[in-house]
Tab-separated table of C-alpha atoms in Angstrom:
chain	number	residue	atom	x	y	z
B	1062	MET	CA	-30.338	-6.448	17.427
B	1063	PRO	CA	-29.116	-9.816	15.572
B	1064	ALA	CA	-26.041	-9.869	13.879
B	1065	TRP	CA	-25.877	-9.988	10.273
B	1066	PRO	CA	-26.760	-13.438	9.009
B	1067	GLY	CA	-25.135	-13.008	5.484
B	1068	GLY	CA	-26.597	-12.757	1.895
B	1069	PRO	CA	-26.738	-9.883	-0.532
B	1070	CYS	CA	-26.098	-6.596	0.835
B	1071	PRO	CA	-29.813	-4.454	0.382
B	1072	GLN	CA	-28.272	-1.565	-1.091
B	1073	CYS	CA	-25.861	-2.927	-4.168
B	1074	GLY	CA	-26.779	-6.610	-3.978
B	1075	ASP	CA	-23.199	-8.374	-3.674
B	1076	ASP	CA	-22.915	-11.435	-1.094
B	1077	MET	CA	-21.722	-10.785	1.940
B	1078	PRO	CA	-20.463	-13.160	4.712
B	1079	PRO	CA	-21.951	-12.771	7.858
B	1080	ASN	CA	-21.651	-10.766	10.900
B	1081	LEU	CA	-20.292	-7.368	8.890
B	1082	VAL	CA	-21.539	-4.177	9.934
B	1083	HIS	CA	-20.582	-2.702	6.547
B	1084	CYS	CA	-21.055	-3.830	2.956
B	1085	GLN	CA	-17.264	-4.902	1.867
B	1086	VAL	CA	-18.490	-3.257	-1.777
B	1087	CYS	CA	-20.627	-0.094	-1.375
B	1088	ARG	CA	-20.024	0.362	2.563
B	1089	ALA	CA	-23.756	0.454	3.453
B	1090	LEU	CA	-24.605	-0.281	6.772
B	1091	LEU	CA	-26.179	-4.239	6.918
B	1092	ASN	CA	-28.294	-3.705	9.631
B	1093	ASP	CA	-31.265	-1.742	9.590
B	1094	ASP	CA	-31.066	-1.641	13.303
B	1095	PHE	CA	-27.665	0.468	13.036
B	1096	ILE	CA	-28.217	4.275	12.111
B	1097	PRO	CA	-24.857	6.297	11.157
B	1098	ASP	CA	-24.533	8.736	13.880
B	1099	SER	CA	-25.212	5.665	16.720
B	1100	VAL	CA	-21.335	6.022	17.986
B	1101	GLU	CA	-20.244	8.535	19.677
B	1102	ILE	CA	-16.695	9.681	19.839
B	1103	PRO	CA	-15.101	9.317	23.158
B	1104	GLU	CA	-12.978	12.290	24.218
B	1105	PHE	CA	-9.425	12.196	23.982
B	1106	ARG	CA	-7.424	11.775	27.135
B	1107	PRO	CA	-3.829	11.382	26.852
B	1108	LEU	CA	-2.388	8.172	29.031
B	1109	GLU	CA	-1.240	8.880	32.349
B	1110	GLU	CA	2.294	6.955	31.324
B	1111	ILE	CA	2.821	9.338	28.401
B	1112	ALA	CA	1.983	12.120	29.738
B	1113	SER	CA	4.813	11.690	32.741
B	1114	MET	CA	7.824	11.090	29.780
B	1115	VAL	CA	10.480	13.182	31.016
B	1116	GLU	CA	12.696	14.045	27.855
B	1117	VAL	CA	16.696	13.482	28.441
B	1118	GLU	CA	19.846	14.488	26.576
B	1119	PRO	CA	22.713	12.743	26.397
B	1120	ARG	CA	25.158	14.392	29.216
B	1121	GLY	CA	28.336	12.276	26.681
B	1122	PHE	CA	29.356	8.947	25.198
B	1123	TYR	CA	31.921	6.662	25.891
B	1124	VAL	CA	33.563	5.638	22.490
B	1125	ALA	CA	36.635	3.704	21.341
B	1126	CYS	CA	40.106	5.325	20.636
B	1127	PRO	CA	40.811	4.728	16.995
B	1128	ARG	CA	44.257	4.029	17.611
B	1129	CYS	CA	44.633	1.817	20.824
B	1130	GLN	CA	40.643	0.825	20.920
B	1131	GLN	CA	40.641	1.960	25.338
B	1132	GLU	CA	37.405	3.095	25.781
B	1133	LEU	CA	37.026	6.850	26.421
B	1134	ARG	CA	34.206	8.740	28.564
B	1135	ILE	CA	33.889	12.281	26.335
B	1136	ALA	CA	31.322	14.604	27.099
B	1137	ARG	CA	28.899	15.595	25.140
B	1138	LYS	CA	30.242	19.420	24.388
B	1139	TYR	CA	33.386	18.085	22.468
B	1140	VAL	CA	30.765	16.313	19.655
B	1141	GLY	CA	32.329	17.694	16.507
B	1142	LYS	CA	35.419	18.545	17.903
B	1143	GLY	CA	38.959	17.600	18.137
B	1144	VAL	CA	40.174	15.338	21.362
B	1145	ARG	CA	42.597	13.333	22.723
B	1146	CYS	CA	42.791	9.862	23.863
B	1147	LYS	CA	44.229	10.305	27.562
B	1148	ILE	CA	46.096	6.570	27.028
B	1149	CYS	CA	47.819	6.733	23.636
B	1150	GLN	CA	48.096	10.705	23.161
B	1151	HIS	CA	46.301	9.962	19.686
B	1152	ASP	CA	44.116	13.326	18.457
B	1153	PHE	CA	40.859	12.484	16.717
B	1154	HIS	CA	38.276	14.485	15.492
B	1155	LEU	CA	34.966	13.154	17.335
B	1156	ASP	CA	32.360	12.266	15.559
B	1157	ILE	CA	30.010	9.909	16.943
B	1158	TYR	CA	28.722	9.198	13.243
B	1159	ASP	CA	31.762	8.325	11.659
B	1160	LYS	CA	32.561	4.971	11.146
B	1161	ALA	CA	35.905	5.294	12.361
B	1162	ILE	CA	34.852	5.882	15.738
B	1163	ARG	CA	32.971	2.985	17.774
B	1164	THR	CA	30.624	4.697	19.684
B	1165	ILE	CA	30.173	1.912	22.875
B	1166	ALA	CA	27.343	3.951	24.811
B	1167	PHE	CA	26.208	7.118	26.220
B	1168	PHE	CA	25.920	8.684	29.731
B	1169	ALA	CA	22.665	10.949	30.722
B	1170	SER	CA	21.102	11.670	34.222
B	1171	CYS	CA	17.809	9.886	35.349
B	1172	PRO	CA	15.524	13.205	36.055
B	1173	HIS	CA	13.497	11.059	38.490
B	1174	CYS	CA	16.667	10.035	40.671
B	1175	GLN	CA	19.729	11.789	39.383
B	1176	GLU	CA	21.355	7.917	38.850
B	1177	GLU	CA	23.944	8.359	35.918
B	1178	LEU	CA	22.634	5.660	33.419
B	1179	ARG	CA	24.903	4.270	30.807
B	1180	SER	CA	22.913	3.143	27.728
B	1181	SER	CA	23.818	1.209	24.172
B	1182	PRO	CA	23.248	4.040	21.496
B	1183	LYS	CA	20.240	2.310	19.988
B	1184	TYR	CA	18.288	3.139	22.788
B	1185	ILE	CA	18.744	7.222	21.884
B	1186	GLY	CA	15.214	8.540	20.344
B	1187	THR	CA	13.604	6.108	22.192
B	1188	LYS	CA	11.204	5.755	25.584
B	1189	VAL	CA	12.709	3.871	28.076
B	1190	VAL	CA	12.486	3.205	32.107
B	1191	CYS	CA	15.123	3.985	34.875
B	1192	LYS	CA	16.780	0.781	35.992
B	1193	HIS	CA	17.067	2.370	39.460
B	1194	CYS	CA	13.826	4.045	40.180
B	1195	ARG	CA	11.317	2.995	37.100
B	1196	GLY	CA	10.920	6.580	36.105
B	1197	HIS	CA	10.038	7.183	32.411
B	1198	ILE	CA	12.773	8.969	30.452
B	1199	HIS	CA	12.719	9.749	26.655
B	1200	PHE	CA	16.268	9.616	25.504
B	1201	LEU	CA	16.667	13.055	23.060
B	1202	ASP	CA	18.372	12.084	19.658
B	1203	GLU	CA	19.708	16.249	19.651
B	1204	LEU	CA	23.160	15.070	17.920
B	1205	THR	CA	21.577	15.127	14.470
B	1206	ARG	CA	23.851	14.683	11.331
B	1207	PRO	CA	24.914	18.147	9.983
B	1208	THR	CA	23.513	18.826	6.487
B	1209	ASP	CA	24.491	20.887	3.979
B	1210	PRO	CA	22.773	23.759	2.968
B	1211	LEU	CA	20.281	23.970	0.313
């Protein structure tokens, strides 16, 4: 089956460059050897690495105390609640979206090897690979910002 040599479209007459399948103007087939139903769409098969992805929620966060800037490890259950710095005894409300509280990292357990992973907050909501076992993990962003009711 020869490639389209270029020239006028057989249907609309516009000049088309060589090696096209469809006319750029009217979308007509440029080669008589092609028939519209000659292309079969293959059956969908999900990729293996996507199917083996395991979703994981952060177990907690490493944040800097707003007063002394010391790094604190705080469990996820305290997000949205009042907490106290164990170094300077400063009380503050733990909101990981508050700009006054610097979130340094989060921690989670790998579901494949049970090793604890410490990751940057930029990886929340992304798909990553465990540095210990190379298992595929999707860090979920379940901690959505509270919204006002409509």
